[in-house]
CSV table of C-alpha atoms and ligand atoms in Angstrom, one decimal:
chain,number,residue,atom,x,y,z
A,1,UNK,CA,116.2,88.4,121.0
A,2,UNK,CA,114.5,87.4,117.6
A,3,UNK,CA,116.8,86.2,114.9
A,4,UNK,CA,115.6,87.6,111.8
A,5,UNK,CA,115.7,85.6,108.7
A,6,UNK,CA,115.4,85.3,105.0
A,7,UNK,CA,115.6,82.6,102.6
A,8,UNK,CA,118.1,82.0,99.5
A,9,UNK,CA,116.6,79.6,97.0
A,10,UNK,CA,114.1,78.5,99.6
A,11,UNK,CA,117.0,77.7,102.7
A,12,UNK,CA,116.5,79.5,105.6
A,13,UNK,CA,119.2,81.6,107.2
A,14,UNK,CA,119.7,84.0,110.0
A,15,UNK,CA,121.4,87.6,109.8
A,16,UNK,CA,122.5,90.5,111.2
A,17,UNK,CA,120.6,93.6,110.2
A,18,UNK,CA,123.5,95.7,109.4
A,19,UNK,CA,124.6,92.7,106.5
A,20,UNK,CA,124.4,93.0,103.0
A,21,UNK,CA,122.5,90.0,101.3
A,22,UNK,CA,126.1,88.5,99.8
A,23,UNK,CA,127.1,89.5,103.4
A,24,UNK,CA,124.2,87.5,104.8
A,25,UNK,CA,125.0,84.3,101.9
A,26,UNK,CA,128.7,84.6,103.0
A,27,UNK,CA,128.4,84.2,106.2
A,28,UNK,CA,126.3,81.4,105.8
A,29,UNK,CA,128.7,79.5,103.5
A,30,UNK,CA,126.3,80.6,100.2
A,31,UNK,CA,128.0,81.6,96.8
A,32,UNK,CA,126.8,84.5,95.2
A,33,UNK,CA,128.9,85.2,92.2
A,34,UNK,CA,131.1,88.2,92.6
A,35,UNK,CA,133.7,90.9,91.0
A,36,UNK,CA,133.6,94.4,92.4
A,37,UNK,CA,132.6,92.9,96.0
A,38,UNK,CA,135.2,92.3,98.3
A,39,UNK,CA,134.3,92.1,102.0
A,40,UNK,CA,137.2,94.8,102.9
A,41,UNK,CA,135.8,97.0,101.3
A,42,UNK,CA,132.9,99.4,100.7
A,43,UNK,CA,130.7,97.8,98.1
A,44,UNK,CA,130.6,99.0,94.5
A,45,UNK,CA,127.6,98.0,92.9
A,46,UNK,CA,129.1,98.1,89.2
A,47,UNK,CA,129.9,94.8,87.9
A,48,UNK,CA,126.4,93.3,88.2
A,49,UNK,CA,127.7,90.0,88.5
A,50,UNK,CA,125.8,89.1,92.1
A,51,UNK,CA,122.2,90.0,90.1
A,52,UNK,CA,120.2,88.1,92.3
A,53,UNK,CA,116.5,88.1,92.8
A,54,UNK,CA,114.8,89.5,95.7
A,55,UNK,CA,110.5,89.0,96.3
A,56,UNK,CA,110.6,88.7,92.1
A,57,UNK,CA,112.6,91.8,91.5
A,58,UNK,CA,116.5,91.6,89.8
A,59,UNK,CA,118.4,93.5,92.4
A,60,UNK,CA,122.6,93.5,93.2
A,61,UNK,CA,123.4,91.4,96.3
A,62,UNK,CA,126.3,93.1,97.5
A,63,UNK,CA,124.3,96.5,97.7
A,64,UNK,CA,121.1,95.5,98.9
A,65,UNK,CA,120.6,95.7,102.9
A,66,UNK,CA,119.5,92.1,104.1
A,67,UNK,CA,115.7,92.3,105.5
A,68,UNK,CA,113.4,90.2,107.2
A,69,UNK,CA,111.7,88.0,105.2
A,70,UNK,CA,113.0,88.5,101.9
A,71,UNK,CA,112.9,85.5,99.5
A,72,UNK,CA,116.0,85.8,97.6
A,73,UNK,CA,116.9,83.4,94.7
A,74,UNK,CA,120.6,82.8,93.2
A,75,UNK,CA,121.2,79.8,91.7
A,76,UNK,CA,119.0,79.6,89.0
A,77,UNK,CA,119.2,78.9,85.4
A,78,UNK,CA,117.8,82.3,84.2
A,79,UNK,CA,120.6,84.4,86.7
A,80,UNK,CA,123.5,82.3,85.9
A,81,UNK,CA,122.8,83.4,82.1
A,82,UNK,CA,122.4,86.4,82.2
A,83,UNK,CA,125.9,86.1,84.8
A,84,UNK,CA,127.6,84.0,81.7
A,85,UNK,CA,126.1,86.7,79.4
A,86,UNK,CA,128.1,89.9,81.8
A,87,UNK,CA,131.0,87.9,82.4
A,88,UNK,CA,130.9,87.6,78.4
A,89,UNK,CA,130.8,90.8,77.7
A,90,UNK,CA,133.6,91.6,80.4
A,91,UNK,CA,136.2,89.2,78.5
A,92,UNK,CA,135.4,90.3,75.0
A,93,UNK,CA,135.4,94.4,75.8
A,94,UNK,CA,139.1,93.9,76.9
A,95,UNK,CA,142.3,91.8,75.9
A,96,UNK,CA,142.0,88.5,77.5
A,97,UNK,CA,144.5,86.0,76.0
A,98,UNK,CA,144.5,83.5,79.0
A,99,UNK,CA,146.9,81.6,77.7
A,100,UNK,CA,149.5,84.4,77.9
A,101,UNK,CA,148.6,86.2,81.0
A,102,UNK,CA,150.5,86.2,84.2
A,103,UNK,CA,147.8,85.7,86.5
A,104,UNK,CA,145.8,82.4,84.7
A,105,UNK,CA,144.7,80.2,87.2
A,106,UNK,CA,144.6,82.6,90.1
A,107,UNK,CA,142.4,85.2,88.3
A,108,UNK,CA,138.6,85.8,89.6
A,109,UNK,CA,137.6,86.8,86.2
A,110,UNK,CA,138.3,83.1,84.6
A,111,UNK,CA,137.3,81.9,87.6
A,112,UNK,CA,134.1,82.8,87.6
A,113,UNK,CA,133.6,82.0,84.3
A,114,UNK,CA,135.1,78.6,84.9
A,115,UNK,CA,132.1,78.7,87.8
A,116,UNK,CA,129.3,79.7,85.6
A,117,UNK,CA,130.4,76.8,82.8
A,118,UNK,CA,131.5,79.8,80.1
A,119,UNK,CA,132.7,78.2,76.8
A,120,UNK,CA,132.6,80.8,74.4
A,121,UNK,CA,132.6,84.5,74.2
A,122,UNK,CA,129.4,84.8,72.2
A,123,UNK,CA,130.0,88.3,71.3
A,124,UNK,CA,132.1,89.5,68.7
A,125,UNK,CA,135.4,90.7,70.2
A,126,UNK,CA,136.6,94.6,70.7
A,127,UNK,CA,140.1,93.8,70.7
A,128,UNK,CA,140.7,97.9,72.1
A,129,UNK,CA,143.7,99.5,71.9
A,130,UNK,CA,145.1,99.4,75.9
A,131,UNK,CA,147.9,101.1,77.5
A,132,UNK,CA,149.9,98.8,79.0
A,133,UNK,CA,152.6,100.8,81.4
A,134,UNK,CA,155.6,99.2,82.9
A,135,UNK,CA,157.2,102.1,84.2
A,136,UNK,CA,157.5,101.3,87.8
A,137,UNK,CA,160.4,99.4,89.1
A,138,UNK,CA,158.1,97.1,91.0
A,139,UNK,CA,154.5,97.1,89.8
A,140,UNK,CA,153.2,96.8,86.0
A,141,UNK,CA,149.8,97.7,85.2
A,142,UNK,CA,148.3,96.2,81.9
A,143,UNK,CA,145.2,97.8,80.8
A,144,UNK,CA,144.1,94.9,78.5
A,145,UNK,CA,142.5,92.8,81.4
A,146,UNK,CA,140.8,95.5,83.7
A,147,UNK,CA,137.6,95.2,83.9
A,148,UNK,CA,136.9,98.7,85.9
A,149,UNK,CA,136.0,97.2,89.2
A,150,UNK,CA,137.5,99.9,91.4
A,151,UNK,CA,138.9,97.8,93.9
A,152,UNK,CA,142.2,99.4,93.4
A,153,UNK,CA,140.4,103.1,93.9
A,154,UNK,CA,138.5,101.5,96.4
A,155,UNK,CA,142.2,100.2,98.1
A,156,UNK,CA,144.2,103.4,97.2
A,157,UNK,CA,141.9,105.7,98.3
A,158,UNK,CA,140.3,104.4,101.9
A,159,UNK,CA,143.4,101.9,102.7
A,160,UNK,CA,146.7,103.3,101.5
A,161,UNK,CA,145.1,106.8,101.7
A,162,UNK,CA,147.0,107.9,98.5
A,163,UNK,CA,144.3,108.1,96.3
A,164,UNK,CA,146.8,106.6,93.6
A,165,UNK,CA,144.0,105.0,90.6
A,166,UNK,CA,141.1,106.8,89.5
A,167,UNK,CA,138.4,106.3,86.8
A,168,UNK,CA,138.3,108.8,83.8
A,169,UNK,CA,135.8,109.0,80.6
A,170,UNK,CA,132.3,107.8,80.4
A,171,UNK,CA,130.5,104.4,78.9
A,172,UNK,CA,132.7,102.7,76.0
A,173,UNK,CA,135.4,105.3,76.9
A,174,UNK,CA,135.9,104.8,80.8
A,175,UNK,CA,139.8,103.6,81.6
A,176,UNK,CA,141.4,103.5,84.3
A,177,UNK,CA,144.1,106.8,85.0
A,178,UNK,CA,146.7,107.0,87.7
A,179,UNK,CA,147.5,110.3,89.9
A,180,UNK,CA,150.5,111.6,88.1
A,181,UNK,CA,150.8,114.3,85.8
A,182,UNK,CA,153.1,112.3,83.5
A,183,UNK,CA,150.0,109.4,83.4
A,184,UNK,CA,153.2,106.9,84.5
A,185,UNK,CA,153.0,104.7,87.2
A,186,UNK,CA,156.3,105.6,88.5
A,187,UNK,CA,155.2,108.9,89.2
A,188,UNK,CA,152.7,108.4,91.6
A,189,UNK,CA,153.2,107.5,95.5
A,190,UNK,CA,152.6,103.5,95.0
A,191,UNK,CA,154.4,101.4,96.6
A,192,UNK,CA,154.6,97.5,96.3
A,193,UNK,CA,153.3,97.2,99.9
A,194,UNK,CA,150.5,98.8,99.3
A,195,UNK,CA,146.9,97.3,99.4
A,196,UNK,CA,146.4,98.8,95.9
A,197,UNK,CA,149.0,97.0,94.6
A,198,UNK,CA,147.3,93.3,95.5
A,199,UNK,CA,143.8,93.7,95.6
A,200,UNK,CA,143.1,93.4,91.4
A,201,UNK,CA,140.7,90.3,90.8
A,202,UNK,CA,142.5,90.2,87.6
A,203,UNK,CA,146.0,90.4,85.6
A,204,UNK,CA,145.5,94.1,85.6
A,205,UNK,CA,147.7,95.7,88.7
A,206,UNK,CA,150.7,92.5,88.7
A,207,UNK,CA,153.7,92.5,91.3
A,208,UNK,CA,156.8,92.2,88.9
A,209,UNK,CA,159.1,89.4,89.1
A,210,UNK,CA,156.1,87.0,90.7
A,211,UNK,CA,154.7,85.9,87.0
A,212,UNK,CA,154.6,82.4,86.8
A,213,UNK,CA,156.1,81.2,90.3
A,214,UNK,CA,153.2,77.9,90.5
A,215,UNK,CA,153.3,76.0,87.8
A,216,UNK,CA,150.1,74.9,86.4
A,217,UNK,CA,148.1,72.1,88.6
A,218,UNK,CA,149.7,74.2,91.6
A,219,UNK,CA,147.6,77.5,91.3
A,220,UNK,CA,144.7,78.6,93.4
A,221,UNK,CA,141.9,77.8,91.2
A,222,UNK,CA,143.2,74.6,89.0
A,223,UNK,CA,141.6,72.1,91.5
A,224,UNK,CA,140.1,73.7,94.0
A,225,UNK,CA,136.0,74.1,93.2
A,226,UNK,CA,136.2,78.0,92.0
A,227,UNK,CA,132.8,78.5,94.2
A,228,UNK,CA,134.5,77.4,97.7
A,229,UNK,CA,137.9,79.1,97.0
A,230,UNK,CA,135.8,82.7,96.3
A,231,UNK,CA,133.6,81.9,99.4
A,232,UNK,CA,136.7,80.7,101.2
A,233,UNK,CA,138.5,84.1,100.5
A,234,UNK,CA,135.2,86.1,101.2
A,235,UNK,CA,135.4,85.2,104.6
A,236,UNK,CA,138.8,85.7,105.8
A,237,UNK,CA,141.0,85.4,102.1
B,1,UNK,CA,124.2,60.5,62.2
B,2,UNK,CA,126.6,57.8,60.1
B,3,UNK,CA,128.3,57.2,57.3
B,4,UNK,CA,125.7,55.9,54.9
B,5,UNK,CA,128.4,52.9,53.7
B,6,UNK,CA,130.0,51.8,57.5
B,7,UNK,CA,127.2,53.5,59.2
B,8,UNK,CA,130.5,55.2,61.3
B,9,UNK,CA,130.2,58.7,62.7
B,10,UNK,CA,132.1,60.8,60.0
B,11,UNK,CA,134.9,63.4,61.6
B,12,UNK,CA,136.6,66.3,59.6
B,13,UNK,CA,139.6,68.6,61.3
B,14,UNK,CA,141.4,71.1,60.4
B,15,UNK,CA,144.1,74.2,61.6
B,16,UNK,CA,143.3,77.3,60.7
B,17,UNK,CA,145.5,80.1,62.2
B,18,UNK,CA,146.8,77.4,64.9
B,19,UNK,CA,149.5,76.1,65.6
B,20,UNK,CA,148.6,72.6,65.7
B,21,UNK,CA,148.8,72.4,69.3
B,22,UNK,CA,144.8,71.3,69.3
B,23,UNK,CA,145.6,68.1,67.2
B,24,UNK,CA,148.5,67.2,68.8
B,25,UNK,CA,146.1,67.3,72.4
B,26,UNK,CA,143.6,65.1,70.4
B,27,UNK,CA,146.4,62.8,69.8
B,28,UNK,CA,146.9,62.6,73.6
B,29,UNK,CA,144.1,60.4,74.0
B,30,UNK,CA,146.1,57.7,72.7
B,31,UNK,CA,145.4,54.1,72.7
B,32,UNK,CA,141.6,55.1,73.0
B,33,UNK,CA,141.9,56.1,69.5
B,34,UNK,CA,141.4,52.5,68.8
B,35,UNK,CA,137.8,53.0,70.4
B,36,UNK,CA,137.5,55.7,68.6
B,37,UNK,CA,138.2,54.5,65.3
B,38,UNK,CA,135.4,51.8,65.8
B,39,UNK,CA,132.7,54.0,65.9
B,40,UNK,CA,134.1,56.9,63.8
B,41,UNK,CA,135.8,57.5,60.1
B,42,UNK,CA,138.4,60.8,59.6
B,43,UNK,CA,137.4,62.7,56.2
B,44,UNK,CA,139.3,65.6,55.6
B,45,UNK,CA,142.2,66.1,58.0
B,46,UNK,CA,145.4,66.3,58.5
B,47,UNK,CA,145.6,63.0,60.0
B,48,UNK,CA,144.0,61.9,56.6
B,49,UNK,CA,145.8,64.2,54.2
B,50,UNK,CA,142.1,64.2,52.5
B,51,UNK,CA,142.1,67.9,51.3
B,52,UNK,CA,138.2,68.6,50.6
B,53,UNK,CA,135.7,67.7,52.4
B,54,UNK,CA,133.5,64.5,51.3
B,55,UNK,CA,129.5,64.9,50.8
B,56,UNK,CA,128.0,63.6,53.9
B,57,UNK,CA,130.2,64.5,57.2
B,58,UNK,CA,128.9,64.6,60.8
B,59,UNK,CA,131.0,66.4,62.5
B,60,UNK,CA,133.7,69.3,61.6
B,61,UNK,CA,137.0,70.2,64.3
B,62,UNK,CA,138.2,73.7,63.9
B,63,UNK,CA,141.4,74.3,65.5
B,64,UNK,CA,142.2,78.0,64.9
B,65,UNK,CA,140.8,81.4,64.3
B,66,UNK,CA,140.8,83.5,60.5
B,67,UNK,CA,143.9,85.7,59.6
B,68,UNK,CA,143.6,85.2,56.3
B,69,UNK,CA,141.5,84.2,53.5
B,70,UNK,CA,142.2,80.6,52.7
B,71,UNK,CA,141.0,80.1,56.6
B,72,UNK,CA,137.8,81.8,55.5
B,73,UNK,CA,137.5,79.9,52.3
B,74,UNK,CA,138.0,76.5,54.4
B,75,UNK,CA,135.8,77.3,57.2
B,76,UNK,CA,133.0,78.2,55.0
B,77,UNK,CA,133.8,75.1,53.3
B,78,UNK,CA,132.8,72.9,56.8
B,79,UNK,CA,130.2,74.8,57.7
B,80,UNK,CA,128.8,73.9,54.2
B,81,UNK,CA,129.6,70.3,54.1
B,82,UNK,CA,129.2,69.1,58.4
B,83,UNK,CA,126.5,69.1,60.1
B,84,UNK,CA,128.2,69.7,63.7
B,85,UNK,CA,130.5,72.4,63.2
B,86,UNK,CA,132.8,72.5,66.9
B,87,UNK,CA,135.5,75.6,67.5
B,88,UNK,CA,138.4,73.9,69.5
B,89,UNK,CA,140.9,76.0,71.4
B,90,UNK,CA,141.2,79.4,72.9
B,91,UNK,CA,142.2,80.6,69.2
B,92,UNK,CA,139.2,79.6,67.1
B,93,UNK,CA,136.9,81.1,70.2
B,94,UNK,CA,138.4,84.3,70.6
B,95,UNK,CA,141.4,84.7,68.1
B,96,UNK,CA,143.9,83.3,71.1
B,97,UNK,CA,147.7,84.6,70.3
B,98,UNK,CA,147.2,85.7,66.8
B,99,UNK,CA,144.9,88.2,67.8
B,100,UNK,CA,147.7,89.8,70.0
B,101,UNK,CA,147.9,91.7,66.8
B,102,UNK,CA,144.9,92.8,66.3
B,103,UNK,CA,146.0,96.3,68.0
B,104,UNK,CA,148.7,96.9,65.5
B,105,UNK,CA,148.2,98.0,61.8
B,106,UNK,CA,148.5,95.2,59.8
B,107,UNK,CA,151.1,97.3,57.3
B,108,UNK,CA,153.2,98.1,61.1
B,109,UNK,CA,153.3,93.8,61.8
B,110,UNK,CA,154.3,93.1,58.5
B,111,UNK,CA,157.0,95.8,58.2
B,112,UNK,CA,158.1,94.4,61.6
B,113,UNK,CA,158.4,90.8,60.3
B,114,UNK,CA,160.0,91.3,56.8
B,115,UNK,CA,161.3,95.0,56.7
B,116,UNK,CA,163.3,96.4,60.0
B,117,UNK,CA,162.8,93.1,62.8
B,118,UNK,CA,166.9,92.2,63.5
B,119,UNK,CA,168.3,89.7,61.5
B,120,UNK,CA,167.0,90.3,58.0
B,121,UNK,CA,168.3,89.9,54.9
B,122,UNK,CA,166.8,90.6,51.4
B,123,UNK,CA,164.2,92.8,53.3
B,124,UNK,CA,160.9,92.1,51.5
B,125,UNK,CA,157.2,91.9,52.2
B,126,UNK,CA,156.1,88.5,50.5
B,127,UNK,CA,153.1,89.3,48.1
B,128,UNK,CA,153.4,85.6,45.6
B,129,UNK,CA,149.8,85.4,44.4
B,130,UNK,CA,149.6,82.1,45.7
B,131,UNK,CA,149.8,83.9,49.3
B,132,UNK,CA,146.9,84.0,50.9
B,133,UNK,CA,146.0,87.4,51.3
B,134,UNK,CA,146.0,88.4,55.4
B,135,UNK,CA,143.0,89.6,57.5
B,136,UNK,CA,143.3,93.5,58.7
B,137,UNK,CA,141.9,91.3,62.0
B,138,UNK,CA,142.3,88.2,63.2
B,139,UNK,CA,139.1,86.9,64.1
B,140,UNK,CA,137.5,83.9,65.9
B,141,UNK,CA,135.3,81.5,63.7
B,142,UNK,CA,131.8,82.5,65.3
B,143,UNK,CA,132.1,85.7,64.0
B,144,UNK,CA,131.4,84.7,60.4
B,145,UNK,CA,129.6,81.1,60.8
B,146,UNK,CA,127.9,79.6,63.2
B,147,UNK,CA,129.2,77.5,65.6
B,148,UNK,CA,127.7,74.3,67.2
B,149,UNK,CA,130.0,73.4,70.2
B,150,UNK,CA,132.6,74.8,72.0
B,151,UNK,CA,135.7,73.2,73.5
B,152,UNK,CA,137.7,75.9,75.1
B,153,UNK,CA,141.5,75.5,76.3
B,154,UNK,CA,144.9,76.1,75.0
B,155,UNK,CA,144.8,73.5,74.1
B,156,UNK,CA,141.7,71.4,75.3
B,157,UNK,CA,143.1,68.8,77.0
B,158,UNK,CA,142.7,65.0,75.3
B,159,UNK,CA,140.3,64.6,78.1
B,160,UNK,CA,138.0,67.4,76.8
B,161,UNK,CA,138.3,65.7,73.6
B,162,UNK,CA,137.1,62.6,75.2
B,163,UNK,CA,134.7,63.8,76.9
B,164,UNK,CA,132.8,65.0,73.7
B,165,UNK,CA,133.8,62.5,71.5
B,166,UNK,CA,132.3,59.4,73.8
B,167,UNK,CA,128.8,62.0,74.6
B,168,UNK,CA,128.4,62.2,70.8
B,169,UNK,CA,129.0,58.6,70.3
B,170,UNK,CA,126.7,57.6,73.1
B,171,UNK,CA,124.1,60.2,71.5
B,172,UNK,CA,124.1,62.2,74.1
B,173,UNK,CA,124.2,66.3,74.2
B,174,UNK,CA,127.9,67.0,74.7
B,175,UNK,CA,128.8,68.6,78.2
B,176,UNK,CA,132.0,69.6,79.4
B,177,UNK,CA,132.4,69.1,83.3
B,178,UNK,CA,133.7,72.5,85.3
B,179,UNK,CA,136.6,70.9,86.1
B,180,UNK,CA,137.7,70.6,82.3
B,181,UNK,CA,137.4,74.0,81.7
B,182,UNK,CA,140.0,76.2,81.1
B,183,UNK,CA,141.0,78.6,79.3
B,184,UNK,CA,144.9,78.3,79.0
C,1,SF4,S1,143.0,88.6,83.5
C,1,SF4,FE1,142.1,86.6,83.9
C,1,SF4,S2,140.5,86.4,82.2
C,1,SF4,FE2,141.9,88.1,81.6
C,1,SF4,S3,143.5,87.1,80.4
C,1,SF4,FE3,144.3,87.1,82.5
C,1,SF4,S4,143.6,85.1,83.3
C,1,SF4,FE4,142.4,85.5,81.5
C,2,SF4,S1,143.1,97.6,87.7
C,2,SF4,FE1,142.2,95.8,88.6
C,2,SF4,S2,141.4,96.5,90.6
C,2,SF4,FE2,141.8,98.3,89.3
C,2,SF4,S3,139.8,98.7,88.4
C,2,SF4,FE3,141.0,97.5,86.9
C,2,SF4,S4,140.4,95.4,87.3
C,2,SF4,FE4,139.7,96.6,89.1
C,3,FES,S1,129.6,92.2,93.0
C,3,FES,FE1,127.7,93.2,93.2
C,3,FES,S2,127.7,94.5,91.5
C,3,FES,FE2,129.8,93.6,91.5
């Protein structure tokens, strides 16, 4: 049987026709940077973050079918600015004060930016007005820090079948709601065992009572090279 | 890029809304501070105590964003007078804890503070004219100058400090290695 092939900044590899191209670069042990992709999951398409370039046209790698013969590149200067430039504007439309926030050092968001050599925010901060709802006995949801991925949808919806988070408003106004006529977490069917309630790249959805267990030096990105933890995690977390 | 008399790179620092935290990091390079001093002089800073800024300085520190007037007045001031202007710390690139308040009315925070928080007595909202008057905002320093370098981290760590001090002393363009960045 022929193995078909394509090329990621000019290296060769072999996939299977029903991959995606991060699919394909996973699999293979190549980084493409990431946010609403996660391999359990049906891809997204939203954050724009794996903006790759396929035969000389910008395309989203966790979307696009991998096909034979398509020169792909990833790790150039021009993509990884325009990634710092959306990872940018993801940290400066929300409330992200690191240095205060539950999840630093095991958060994909700073992670990535960590990866992509971010120093700055370069845009002039929102600083929005967030709900923050700590209703629930076990859960606590802090709207500062989403970044509307849908992974938590994503989890609710095709994993826990409960169909707990949902996306309401449009553009500047989209937020993240949950299924309960109060709008309180506590009223909705999740539970702390639930997929949903683990699956946030960020310090959005947080497990209460867990803040803070590793001190810093011990946490999952503070030495290990951000690009093989995410890949690490991609294929088999 | 020296001091025309001792032909020394010329360094100016200052906290802004900070909490000195950033200086007390740059502190942590210890005895290499002896290095340092051969190849660099401090103008104004509080390691100096010099309070305005001398004619010809290379390089200006900011520790801390603006949330109030005085920090604009002073950051205007270096970005006048250095050629090098560098935001240090998560607060002076993206308002860090201060800005935690940026969601609240500034008339609700203060009321908080001085009127109705526990333990008050002689309830009163300072307003001495020699107050700086606050910001409705806080805001980080590349919002209103601009900004050369950036040395994120809360604080940087001394070896960030390092890092960029011995790249500019060398003549080199500064460049922070992934694995000293953070951002807490
Ligand atoms: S969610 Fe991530 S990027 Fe946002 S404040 Fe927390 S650690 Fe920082
Ligand atoms: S809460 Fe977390 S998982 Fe859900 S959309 Fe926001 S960032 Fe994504
Ligand atoms: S990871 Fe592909 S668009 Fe988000």
């Amino acid at each position: 049987m022929d193995q078909k092939t394509l090329t990621i900044d000019g290296v060769e590899l072999s996939f299977d026709p029903r991959q995606t191209i991060m699919e394909a670069a996973a699999a293979a042990g190549v980084y493409i940077p990431h946010l609403c992709h996660h391999p359990d999951f049906k891809p997204h398409g939203s954050c724009k973050l794996c903006t790759v370039k396929v035969n000389g046209r910008f395309a989203s790698a966790c979307t696009l079918p991998a096909a034979e013969g398509q020169e792909v590149l990833n790790k150039t200067l021009e993509l990884n600015q325009l990634r710092t430039r959306i990872t940018q504007m993801l940290f400066v439309e929300g409330n992200h004060f690191c240095p205060g926030c539950e999840i630093s050092g095991h958060c994909k968001l700073q992670a990535t930016a960590y990866g992509l050599g971010m120093l700055d925010s370069h845009f002039p901060h929102f600083y929005p007005a967030r709900r923050v709802d700590a209703s629930h006995p076990d859960i606590m949801l802090d709207l500062d820090r989403c970044i509307l991925c849908e992974l938590c949808v994503r989890a609710s919806r095709d994993m826990d079948g409960k169909s707990v988070f949902g996306i309401a408003g449009r553009g500047m106004e989209s937020h993240l709601v949950v299924a309960a006529e109060s709008g309180a977490l506590v009223d909705t069917l999740i539970e702390v065992s639930d997929r949903a309630a683990h699956v946030c790249p960020v310090g959005a959805i947080l497990i209460k009572h867990t803040a803070y267990e590793k001190p810093i030096g011990q946490r999952r990105y503070d030495h290990h090279p951000i690009q093989a933890a995410l890949l690490q995690e991609d294929q088999g977390d | 890029m020296t001091d025309l008399m001792t032909h020394k790179i010329r360094i100016a620092t200052t906290s802004l809304a900070g909490c000195f935290g950033c200086h007390m990091s740059f502190l942590d390079i210890d005895e290499r501070f002896f290095t340092l001093c051969e190849h660099v002089v401090f103008d104004r800073s509080p390691f100096t105590d010099i309070k305005h800024l001398g004619e010809h300085v290379d390089v200006g520190l900011i520790e801390g964003g603006l949330c109030n007037a005085e920090n604009v007045s002073t950051l205007r001031e270096f970005r006048d007078h250095v050629k090098i202007l560098v935001a240090v710390g998560a607060c002076a690139i993206n308002g860090g804890i201060p800005a935690m308040r940026n969601h609240i009315p500034l008339k609700e925070c203060l009321e908080e503070s001085y009127l109705v928080a526990v333990g008050i007595d002689s309830p009163q909202i300072p307003n001495d004219p020699e107050l700086p008057l606050l910001l409705d905002r806080v805001r980080p320093i590349h919002e209103v100058v601009k900004v050369d370098y950036f040395l994120p981290g809360c604080p940087p760590s001394a070896e960030v400090f390092w890092t960029f001090l011995t790249d500019l002393m060398a003549g080199r363009e500064p460049q922070i290695p992934e694995a000293q960045i953070h951002f807490d």
